[in-house]
Amino acid sequence: GESVGLHLPTLSVQEGDNSIINCAYSNSASDYFIWYKQESGKGPQFIIDIRSNMDKRQGQRVTVLLNKTVKHLSLQIAATQPGDSAVYFCAENIGRGGSQGNLIFGKGTKLSVKP
Amino acid sequence: DTAVSQTPKYLVTQMGNDKSIKCEQNLGHDTMYWYKQDSKKFLKIMFSYNNKELIINETVPNRFSPKSPDKAHLNLHINSLELGDSAVYFCASSHGTANTEAFFGQGTRLTVV
């Protein structure tokens, strides 16, 4: 299944399938990106990050792809499990000069995994 | 061990009241943040403190005043609460501010009635 983030905020997939969550970021000068997972009633939790000098990074069952040309970020979850059900946010680090930056969050995509 | 802890978890109060939310981190981080999450799950940064000094203050009404007594604490005081202040407020911390992940607390659900 695939989500286009802002336009399809809910993604429903079958357990065992792969999930792809997409995110369009705003600032071409952003140099660091993070995917967060937020379960109901909890704070966002770090999943994986990627720096702008990379276009792909893999973790355990997750892969982040970065396309700087079109300012697009995606999170791929392999063999999606019920425990993956959550809201997923992409965040970009926008520098404010020097080393001072802050994380700007996208609007989030809700992932629902059907058993 | 809780890394970033906020109190209270839930807060229900009347319009016009003044309330505070406390945040503590035991990660040894030098930067702390307050984020507001609205009913549509949109997360927006409010404040950022680095080594007890304010470095980011987004467009937030001056009824909101953060206080950082030391690097491990960043409290949020809100005066004259309004209905629109109802949201979930998240505290977070990080090591530095550039190219680094932020660790979030569990959130404080504020309901103004």
Coordinates of N, CA and C in Angstrom, one line a residue:
Chain A
G1 N 0.8 -1.2 0.0 CA 0.0 0.0 0.0 C 0.9 1.3 0.0
E2 N 0.3 2.4 -0.5 CA 1.1 3.6 -0.5 C 0.3 4.8 -0.1
S3 N 0.9 5.7 0.6 CA 0.2 6.9 1.0 C 0.9 8.1 0.4
V4 N 0.2 9.1 0.1 CA 0.9 10.4 -0.3 C 0.8 11.4 0.8
G5 N 0.8 10.9 2.0 CA 1.0 11.8 3.1 C -0.2 12.8 3.3
L6 N 0.1 14.1 2.8 CA -0.8 15.1 3.1 C -2.2 14.8 2.5
H7 N -2.3 14.2 1.3 CA -3.5 14.0 0.6 C -4.3 12.7 1.1
L8 N -3.6 11.8 1.6 CA -4.2 10.5 2.1 C -3.6 10.3 3.4
P9 N -4.2 10.9 4.4 CA -3.7 10.7 5.8 C -3.8 9.4 6.4
T10 N -4.6 8.5 5.8 CA -4.8 7.2 6.4 C -4.4 6.1 5.4
L11 N -3.6 5.1 5.9 CA -3.1 4.0 5.1 C -3.5 2.7 5.8
S12 N -4.2 1.9 5.1 CA -4.6 0.6 5.6 C -4.0 -0.5 4.9
V13 N -3.3 -1.4 5.6 CA -2.6 -2.5 4.9 C -2.9 -3.8 5.6
Q14 N -2.6 -4.9 4.9 CA -2.8 -6.2 5.5 C -1.5 -6.6 6.2
E15 N -1.7 -7.3 7.3 CA -0.5 -7.8 8.0 C 0.3 -8.6 7.1
G16 N 1.6 -8.4 7.1 CA 2.5 -9.1 6.3 C 2.9 -8.4 5.0
D17 N 2.1 -7.5 4.6 CA 2.4 -6.7 3.4 C 3.4 -5.6 3.7
N18 N 4.0 -5.0 2.7 CA 4.9 -3.9 2.9 C 4.1 -2.6 2.8
S19 N 4.5 -1.6 3.6 CA 3.9 -0.3 3.7 C 4.9 0.7 3.1
I20 N 4.3 1.7 2.5 CA 5.1 2.9 2.0 C 4.4 4.1 2.4
I21 N 5.0 4.9 3.2 CA 4.5 6.2 3.7 C 5.3 7.3 3.1
N22 N 4.7 8.2 2.4 CA 5.4 9.3 1.7 C 5.3 10.6 2.4
C23 N 6.2 11.5 2.2 CA 6.2 12.8 2.8 C 6.9 13.8 1.9
A24 N 6.3 15.0 1.7 CA 6.9 16.0 0.9 C 7.4 17.1 1.9
Y25 N 8.7 17.4 1.8 CA 9.2 18.4 2.8 C 9.3 19.8 2.1
S26 N 9.5 20.8 2.9 CA 9.2 22.1 2.4 C 10.5 22.9 2.0
N27 N 11.6 22.6 2.7 CA 12.8 23.5 2.5 C 13.9 22.8 1.9
S28 N 14.3 23.3 0.7 CA 15.4 22.6 0.0 C 16.8 22.7 0.8
A29 N 16.8 23.6 1.8 CA 18.1 23.7 2.6 C 18.1 22.7 3.7
S30 N 17.0 22.0 4.0 CA 17.0 21.0 5.1 C 18.0 20.0 4.8
D31 N 18.7 19.6 5.9 CA 19.9 18.7 5.7 C 19.8 17.4 6.5
Y32 N 18.7 17.3 7.2 CA 18.5 16.1 8.1 C 17.1 15.8 8.3
F33 N 16.7 14.5 8.2 CA 15.3 14.1 8.2 C 15.2 13.0 9.1
I34 N 14.0 12.9 9.8 CA 13.7 11.9 10.7 C 12.3 11.4 10.5
W35 N 12.1 10.1 10.7 CA 10.8 9.5 10.7 C 10.5 9.2 12.2
Y36 N 9.3 9.6 12.6 CA 8.8 9.3 14.0 C 7.6 8.4 13.9
K37 N 7.4 7.6 14.9 CA 6.2 6.8 15.1 C 5.5 7.3 16.3
Q38 N 4.2 7.5 16.2 CA 3.4 7.9 17.4 C 2.3 7.0 17.6
E39 N 2.3 6.2 18.7 CA 1.2 5.3 19.1 C 0.2 6.1 19.9
S40 N -1.0 5.6 20.0 CA -2.1 6.3 20.6 C -1.7 6.6 22.1
G41 N -1.8 7.8 22.5 CA -1.6 8.2 23.9 C -0.1 8.3 24.3
K42 N 0.8 8.3 23.3 CA 2.2 8.3 23.6 C 2.9 9.5 22.8
G43 N 4.1 9.8 23.2 CA 4.8 10.7 22.4 C 5.5 10.1 21.2
P44 N 5.9 10.9 20.2 CA 6.6 10.4 19.1 C 7.9 9.7 19.4
Q45 N 8.1 8.6 18.7 CA 9.3 7.8 19.0 C 10.2 7.8 17.7
F46 N 11.4 8.0 17.8 CA 12.4 7.9 16.7 C 12.3 6.5 16.0
I47 N 12.3 6.5 14.7 CA 12.4 5.3 13.9 C 13.7 5.2 13.2
I48 N 13.9 6.2 12.4 CA 15.1 6.2 11.5 C 15.4 7.6 11.0
D49 N 16.6 7.9 10.8 CA 17.0 9.2 10.2 C 17.8 9.1 9.0
I50 N 18.0 10.2 8.3 CA 18.8 10.2 7.1 C 19.4 11.6 6.9
R51 N 20.6 11.7 6.5 CA 21.2 13.0 6.2 C 21.1 13.3 4.7
S52 N 21.2 14.6 4.4 CA 21.0 15.0 3.0 C 22.1 14.5 2.1
N53 N 23.2 14.0 2.6 CA 24.2 13.5 1.7 C 24.0 12.0 1.3
M54 N 22.8 11.4 1.8 CA 22.5 10.1 1.5 C 21.2 10.0 0.7
D55 N 20.9 9.0 0.0 CA 19.5 8.8 -0.6 C 18.8 7.6 -0.1
K56 N 19.5 6.8 0.7 CA 18.8 5.6 1.2 C 19.5 5.2 2.5
R57 N 18.7 4.8 3.5 CA 19.2 4.2 4.7 C 18.3 3.1 5.2
Q58 N 18.9 2.1 5.7 CA 18.1 0.9 6.1 C 18.2 0.7 7.6
G59 N 17.1 0.3 8.2 CA 17.1 -0.2 9.6 C 16.5 -1.5 9.7
Q60 N 16.1 -1.9 10.8 CA 15.4 -3.2 11.0 C 14.0 -3.1 10.5
R61 N 13.7 -3.7 9.4 CA 12.4 -3.7 8.7 C 12.0 -2.4 8.1
V62 N 12.8 -1.4 8.3 CA 12.4 0.0 7.8 C 13.5 0.5 6.9
T63 N 13.1 1.2 5.8 CA 14.0 1.8 4.9 C 13.5 3.2 4.6
V64 N 14.4 4.2 4.7 CA 14.0 5.6 4.3 C 14.7 5.9 3.0
L65 N 14.0 6.5 2.1 CA 14.5 7.0 0.9 C 14.3 8.5 0.8
L66 N 15.4 9.2 0.3 CA 15.3 10.6 0.2 C 15.6 11.0 -1.3
N67 N 14.7 11.8 -1.8 CA 14.9 12.4 -3.1 C 14.9 13.9 -3.0
K68 N 16.1 14.4 -3.0 CA 16.2 15.9 -2.8 C 15.8 16.7 -4.0
T69 N 15.8 16.1 -5.2 CA 15.4 16.8 -6.4 C 13.9 17.2 -6.3
V70 N 13.1 16.4 -5.8 CA 11.7 16.7 -5.7 C 11.2 16.9 -4.2
K71 N 12.2 17.0 -3.3 CA 11.9 17.2 -1.9 C 10.9 16.2 -1.4
H72 N 11.3 14.9 -1.5 CA 10.4 13.8 -1.1 C 11.1 12.8 -0.3
L73 N 10.4 12.3 0.7 CA 10.9 11.4 1.7 C 9.9 10.2 1.8
S74 N 10.4 9.0 1.9 CA 9.5 7.9 2.1 C 10.0 7.0 3.1
L75 N 9.1 6.3 3.8 CA 9.4 5.3 4.8 C 8.8 4.0 4.3
Q76 N 9.6 3.0 4.2 CA 9.1 1.7 3.8 C 9.2 0.7 5.0
I77 N 8.1 0.1 5.3 CA 8.1 -0.9 6.4 C 7.8 -2.3 5.8
A78 N 8.8 -3.2 6.0 CA 8.6 -4.5 5.4 C 7.8 -5.4 6.4
A79 N 7.0 -6.3 5.8 CA 6.3 -7.3 6.6 C 5.6 -6.6 7.7
T80 N 4.7 -5.7 7.4 CA 4.0 -4.8 8.4 C 3.3 -5.7 9.4
Q81 N 3.4 -5.3 10.7 CA 2.8 -6.1 11.8 C 1.7 -5.2 12.5
P82 N 0.8 -5.8 13.2 CA -0.2 -5.0 14.0 C 0.5 -4.0 14.9
G83 N 1.6 -4.3 15.4 CA 2.3 -3.3 16.3 C 2.8 -2.1 15.6
D84 N 2.8 -2.1 14.2 CA 3.2 -1.0 13.5 C 2.1 0.0 13.3
S85 N 0.9 -0.3 13.7 CA -0.2 0.6 13.7 C 0.1 1.9 14.5
A86 N 0.0 3.0 13.9 CA 0.4 4.3 14.6 C 0.3 5.4 13.6
V87 N 0.5 6.6 14.0 CA 0.7 7.7 13.1 C 2.2 8.0 12.9
Y88 N 2.5 8.1 11.6 CA 3.9 8.3 11.3 C 4.2 9.7 10.8
F89 N 5.2 10.4 11.3 CA 5.5 11.7 10.9 C 6.9 11.8 10.3
C90 N 7.1 12.5 9.3 CA 8.4 12.9 8.8 C 8.7 14.3 9.5
A91 N 10.0 14.5 9.7 CA 10.4 15.8 10.3 C 11.7 16.2 9.6
E92 N 11.8 17.5 9.3 CA 13.0 18.0 8.7 C 13.7 19.0 9.6
N93 N 15.0 19.0 9.5 CA 15.8 19.9 10.3 C 16.1 21.1 9.5
I94 N 15.5 22.2 9.9 CA 15.7 23.5 9.1 C 16.7 24.3 9.9
G95 N 17.9 24.6 9.3 CA 18.9 25.4 10.0 C 18.4 26.8 10.1
R96 N 18.9 27.4 11.2 CA 18.6 28.9 11.4 C 19.9 29.6 11.5
G97 N 20.8 29.2 10.7 CA 22.1 29.8 10.8 C 23.1 29.1 11.7
G98 N 24.3 28.9 11.3 CA 25.2 28.2 12.2 C 24.7 26.8 12.4
S99 N 24.8 26.3 13.6 CA 24.3 25.0 14.0 C 23.0 25.0 14.6
Q100 N 22.3 26.1 14.7 CA 21.0 26.1 15.4 C 19.9 25.7 14.4
G101 N 19.2 24.7 14.7 CA 18.1 24.3 13.9 C 16.9 23.8 14.7
N102 N 15.9 23.5 14.1 CA 14.8 22.9 14.8 C 14.0 22.0 13.9
L103 N 13.4 21.0 14.5 CA 12.6 20.0 13.7 C 11.3 20.5 13.3
I104 N 11.0 20.5 12.1 CA 9.6 20.8 11.6 C 8.9 19.5 11.1
F105 N 7.8 19.3 11.7 CA 7.1 18.1 11.4 C 6.1 18.2 10.3
G106 N 5.9 17.1 9.5 CA 4.9 17.0 8.5 C 3.6 16.7 9.2
K107 N 2.5 16.5 8.4 CA 1.2 16.4 9.0 C 0.9 15.0 9.5
G108 N 1.6 14.0 9.1 CA 1.4 12.7 9.7 C 0.5 11.8 8.8
T109 N 0.8 10.5 8.8 CA 0.0 9.5 8.1 C -0.4 8.4 9.1
K110 N -1.7 8.1 9.2 CA -2.1 7.1 10.1 C -2.0 5.7 9.4
L111 N -1.3 4.8 10.0 CA -1.1 3.5 9.4 C -2.0 2.5 10.2
S112 N -2.9 1.8 9.6 CA -3.7 0.8 10.2 C -3.4 -0.6 9.6
V113 N -3.1 -1.5 10.4 CA -2.7 -2.9 10.0 C -3.8 -3.8 10.3
K114 N -4.3 -4.5 9.2 CA -5.4 -5.4 9.4 C -4.9 -6.8 9.6
P115 N -5.3 -7.5 10.6 CA -4.8 -8.9 10.9 C -5.3 -9.9 9.9
Chain B
D1 N 13.9 3.3 33.1 CA 14.0 4.7 33.6 C 13.4 5.6 32.5
T2 N 12.6 6.5 33.0 CA 11.9 7.5 32.0 C 13.0 8.5 31.6
A3 N 13.1 8.7 30.3 CA 14.1 9.6 29.7 C 13.6 11.1 29.8
V4 N 12.4 11.3 29.3 CA 11.7 12.6 29.3 C 10.4 12.5 30.0
S5 N 10.2 13.1 31.1 CA 8.9 12.9 31.8 C 8.2 14.3 32.0
Q6 N 6.9 14.2 31.8 CA 6.1 15.4 31.9 C 5.0 15.2 33.0
T7 N 4.7 16.2 33.7 CA 3.6 16.1 34.6 C 2.8 17.4 34.6
P8 N 1.5 17.3 34.7 CA 0.7 16.1 34.7 C 0.5 15.5 33.3
K9 N -0.1 14.3 33.3 CA -0.4 13.7 32.0 C -1.7 14.2 31.5
Y10 N -2.6 14.5 32.4 CA -3.9 15.1 32.0 C -4.2 16.4 32.9
L11 N -4.7 17.4 32.2 CA -5.0 18.6 32.9 C -6.3 19.2 32.4
V12 N -7.3 19.3 33.2 CA -8.6 19.9 32.9 C -8.8 21.2 33.7
T13 N -9.0 22.3 33.1 CA -9.1 23.5 33.8 C -10.1 24.5 33.1
Q14 N -10.5 25.5 33.9 CA -11.4 26.5 33.3 C -10.7 27.6 32.6
M15 N -11.4 28.2 31.7 CA -10.9 29.4 31.0 C -10.5 30.4 32.0
G16 N -9.5 31.1 31.7 CA -9.0 32.2 32.5 C -8.0 31.8 33.6
N17 N -7.9 30.5 33.9 CA -7.0 30.0 34.9 C -5.6 30.1 34.4
D18 N -4.6 30.0 35.3 CA -3.2 29.9 35.0 C -2.7 28.5 35.4
K19 N -2.0 27.8 34.6 CA -1.5 26.5 34.9 C -0.1 26.3 34.4
S20 N 0.6 25.3 35.0 CA 1.9 25.0 34.6 C 2.1 23.5 34.3
I21 N 2.9 23.2 33.3 CA 3.3 21.8 33.0 C 4.8 21.7 33.2
K22 N 5.2 20.6 33.9 CA 6.6 20.4 34.2 C 7.2 19.4 33.3
C23 N 8.5 19.6 33.0 CA 9.2 18.6 32.2 C 10.6 18.4 32.7
E24 N 11.0 17.2 32.7 CA 12.4 16.8 33.2 C 13.0 15.8 32.3
Q25 N 14.3 15.9 32.0 CA 14.9 14.9 31.2 C 16.2 14.4 31.9
N26 N 16.4 13.1 31.9 CA 17.6 12.6 32.6 C 18.6 12.0 31.5
L27 N 18.6 12.6 30.3 CA 19.5 12.1 29.3 C 20.8 12.9 29.2
G28 N 20.9 13.9 30.0 CA 22.1 14.8 29.9 C 22.1 15.7 28.7
H29 N 20.9 15.9 28.1 CA 20.9 16.7 26.9 C 20.9 18.2 27.3
D30 N 21.4 19.0 26.3 CA 21.5 20.4 26.6 C 20.4 21.3 25.9
T31 N 19.5 20.6 25.2 CA 18.5 21.3 24.5 C 17.1 20.7 24.8
M32 N 16.2 21.6 25.1 CA 14.8 21.1 25.4 C 13.8 21.9 24.6
Y33 N 12.7 21.3 24.4 CA 11.7 21.9 23.5 C 10.3 21.7 24.1
W34 N 9.4 22.6 23.7 CA 7.9 22.3 23.8 C 7.3 22.4 22.5
Y35 N 6.5 21.3 22.2 CA 5.7 21.2 21.0 C 4.2 21.2 21.4
K36 N 3.4 21.7 20.5 CA 1.9 21.6 20.7 C 1.4 20.7 19.6
Q37 N 0.5 19.7 20.0 CA -0.2 18.9 19.0 C -1.7 19.1 19.0
D38 N -2.2 19.5 17.9 CA -3.7 19.9 17.9 C -4.5 18.6 17.6
S39 N -5.8 18.8 17.5 CA -6.7 17.7 17.4 C -6.5 16.9 16.0
K40 N -5.9 17.6 15.1 CA -5.6 16.9 13.8 C -4.2 16.3 13.8
K41 N -3.6 16.2 15.0 CA -2.3 15.5 15.1 C -1.1 16.4 14.6
F42 N -1.4 17.6 14.2 CA -0.3 18.4 13.7 C 0.6 18.9 14.9
L43 N 1.9 18.6 14.7 CA 2.9 18.9 15.8 C 3.6 20.2 15.4
K44 N 3.6 21.2 16.3 CA 4.2 22.4 16.0 C 5.2 22.9 17.1
I45 N 6.4 23.2 16.8 CA 7.3 23.7 17.8 C 6.8 25.0 18.4
M46 N 7.0 25.1 19.7 CA 6.7 26.4 20.4 C 7.9 27.1 20.9
F47 N 8.7 26.4 21.6 CA 9.9 26.9 22.2 C 11.1 25.9 22.1
S48 N 12.3 26.5 22.1 CA 13.5 25.7 22.1 C 14.5 26.4 23.1
Y49 N 15.0 25.6 24.0 CA 16.0 26.1 24.9 C 17.3 25.3 24.8
N50 N 18.4 26.1 24.7 CA 19.7 25.4 24.7 C 20.5 26.0 25.8
N51 N 21.0 25.1 26.7 CA 21.7 25.5 27.9 C 21.0 26.6 28.6
K52 N 19.8 26.4 28.9 CA 18.9 27.3 29.6 C 18.6 28.6 28.9
E53 N 19.0 28.8 27.7 CA 18.7 30.0 27.0 C 17.8 29.8 25.9
L54 N 16.8 30.7 25.7 CA 15.8 30.6 24.7 C 16.5 30.8 23.3
I55 N 16.3 29.9 22.4 CA 16.9 30.0 21.1 C 15.8 30.1 20.0
I56 N 14.7 29.5 20.3 CA 13.6 29.6 19.3 C 12.3 29.9 20.1
N57 N 11.6 30.9 19.6 CA 10.3 31.2 20.2 C 9.4 31.5 19.0
E58 N 8.7 30.4 18.6 CA 7.8 30.5 17.4 C 6.6 31.5 17.8
T59 N 5.8 31.7 16.8 CA 4.7 32.7 17.1 C 3.7 32.1 18.1
V60 N 4.0 32.4 19.3 CA 3.2 31.8 20.4 C 2.7 33.0 21.3
P61 N 1.5 33.0 21.7 CA 1.0 34.2 22.5 C 1.9 34.3 23.8
N62 N 2.1 35.5 24.2 CA 2.9 35.8 25.4 C 2.3 35.3 26.7
R63 N 1.1 34.7 26.6 CA 0.5 34.0 27.7 C 1.3 32.8 28.1
F64 N 2.0 32.3 27.1 CA 2.9 31.1 27.3 C 4.3 31.5 27.7
S65 N 4.7 31.1 28.8 CA 6.1 31.5 29.2 C 6.8 30.2 29.7
P66 N 7.9 29.9 29.0 CA 8.7 28.8 29.4 C 9.7 29.2 30.5
K67 N 10.1 28.3 31.3 CA 11.1 28.6 32.3 C 12.0 27.4 32.4
S68 N 13.3 27.7 32.4 CA 14.3 26.6 32.4 C 15.2 26.9 33.6
P69 N 14.9 26.3 34.8 CA 15.8 26.5 35.9 C 17.2 25.9 35.8
D70 N 17.3 24.8 35.0 CA 18.5 24.2 34.7 C 18.4 23.4 33.5
K71 N 19.5 22.8 33.0 CA 19.5 22.1 31.7 C 18.5 20.9 31.6
A72 N 18.2 20.4 32.8 CA 17.4 19.1 32.8 C 15.9 19.4 32.9
H73 N 15.5 20.7 33.1 CA 14.1 21.0 33.3 C 13.7 22.2 32.3
L74 N 12.5 22.0 31.8 CA 11.9 23.1 31.0 C 10.4 23.0 31.3
N75 N 9.9 24.0 32.1 CA 8.5 24.1 32.5 C 7.8 25.1 31.6
L76 N 6.5 24.8 31.4 CA 5.7 25.7 30.6 C 4.6 26.3 31.4
H77 N 4.5 27.6 31.6 CA 3.5 28.2 32.3 C 2.5 28.9 31.4
I78 N 1.2 28.8 31.6 CA 0.3 29.4 30.7 C -0.7 30.2 31.5
N79 N -0.8 31.5 31.2 CA -1.7 32.4 31.8 C -3.0 32.5 31.1
S80 N -4.0 32.9 31.8 CA -5.3 33.2 31.2 C -5.7 32.2 30.1
L81 N -5.8 31.0 30.5 CA -6.1 29.9 29.5 C -7.4 30.2 28.7
E82 N -7.3 29.8 27.4 CA -8.4 30.0 26.5 C -8.8 28.6 25.9
L83 N -10.0 28.5 25.4 CA -10.5 27.3 24.8 C -9.5 26.7 23.8
G84 N -9.0 27.6 23.0 CA -8.1 27.2 21.9 C -6.7 26.7 22.3
D85 N -6.5 26.8 23.6 CA -5.2 26.2 24.2 C -5.3 24.7 24.4
S86 N -6.6 24.2 24.3 CA -6.7 22.7 24.4 C -6.0 22.0 23.4
A87 N -5.1 21.1 23.8 CA -4.2 20.4 22.9 C -3.4 19.4 23.7
V88 N -2.5 18.7 23.1 CA -1.6 17.8 23.8 C -0.2 18.6 23.6
Y89 N 0.4 18.8 24.8 CA 1.7 19.5 24.8 C 2.8 18.5 25.1
F90 N 3.8 18.5 24.2 CA 4.9 17.5 24.3 C 6.2 18.3 24.6
C91 N 6.9 17.8 25.6 CA 8.3 18.2 25.9 C 9.2 17.3 25.2
A92 N 10.3 17.8 24.8 CA 11.3 16.9 24.1 C 12.7 17.4 24.5
S93 N 13.7 16.6 24.2 CA 15.1 17.0 24.5 C 16.0 16.4 23.4
S94 N 17.1 17.1 23.2 CA 18.1 16.5 22.3 C 19.5 17.0 22.7
H95 N 20.5 16.3 22.1 CA 21.9 16.7 22.3 C 22.2 17.7 21.2
G96 N 22.3 19.0 21.5 CA 22.5 20.0 20.5 C 21.2 20.2 19.7
T97 N 21.3 21.0 18.7 CA 20.1 21.4 17.9 C 20.2 21.0 16.5
A98 N 21.3 20.7 16.0 CA 21.5 20.5 14.6 C 21.7 19.0 14.3
N99 N 20.9 18.5 13.3 CA 21.0 17.1 12.8 C 21.1 16.1 14.0
T100 N 20.1 16.2 14.8 CA 20.0 15.3 15.9 C 18.5 15.0 16.2
E101 N 18.3 13.8 16.7 CA 16.9 13.4 17.0 C 16.5 14.0 18.3
A102 N 15.2 14.2 18.4 CA 14.7 14.7 19.7 C 13.9 13.5 20.3
F103 N 14.1 13.4 21.7 CA 13.4 12.4 22.4 C 12.2 13.1 23.1
F104 N 11.0 12.5 23.0 CA 9.8 13.1 23.4 C 9.3 12.5 24.7
G105 N 8.6 13.3 25.5 CA 7.9 12.8 26.6 C 6.5 12.2 26.2
Q106 N 5.7 11.8 27.2 CA 4.5 11.2 26.9 C 3.3 12.1 26.6
G107 N 3.6 13.4 26.8 CA 2.6 14.4 26.5 C 1.7 14.8 27.7
T108 N 1.2 16.0 27.6 CA 0.2 16.4 28.6 C -1.0 16.9 27.9
R109 N -2.2 16.2 28.1 CA -3.4 16.6 27.4 C -4.1 17.7 28.2
L110 N -4.1 18.8 27.7 CA -4.7 20.0 28.3 C -6.1 20.2 27.7
T111 N -7.1 20.3 28.6 CA -8.5 20.6 28.2 C -8.9 21.8 28.9
V112 N -9.3 22.8 28.2 CA -9.8 24.0 28.8 C -11.3 24.1 28.6
V113 N -12.1 24.2 29.7 CA -13.5 24.2 29.6 C -14.1 25.5 30.0

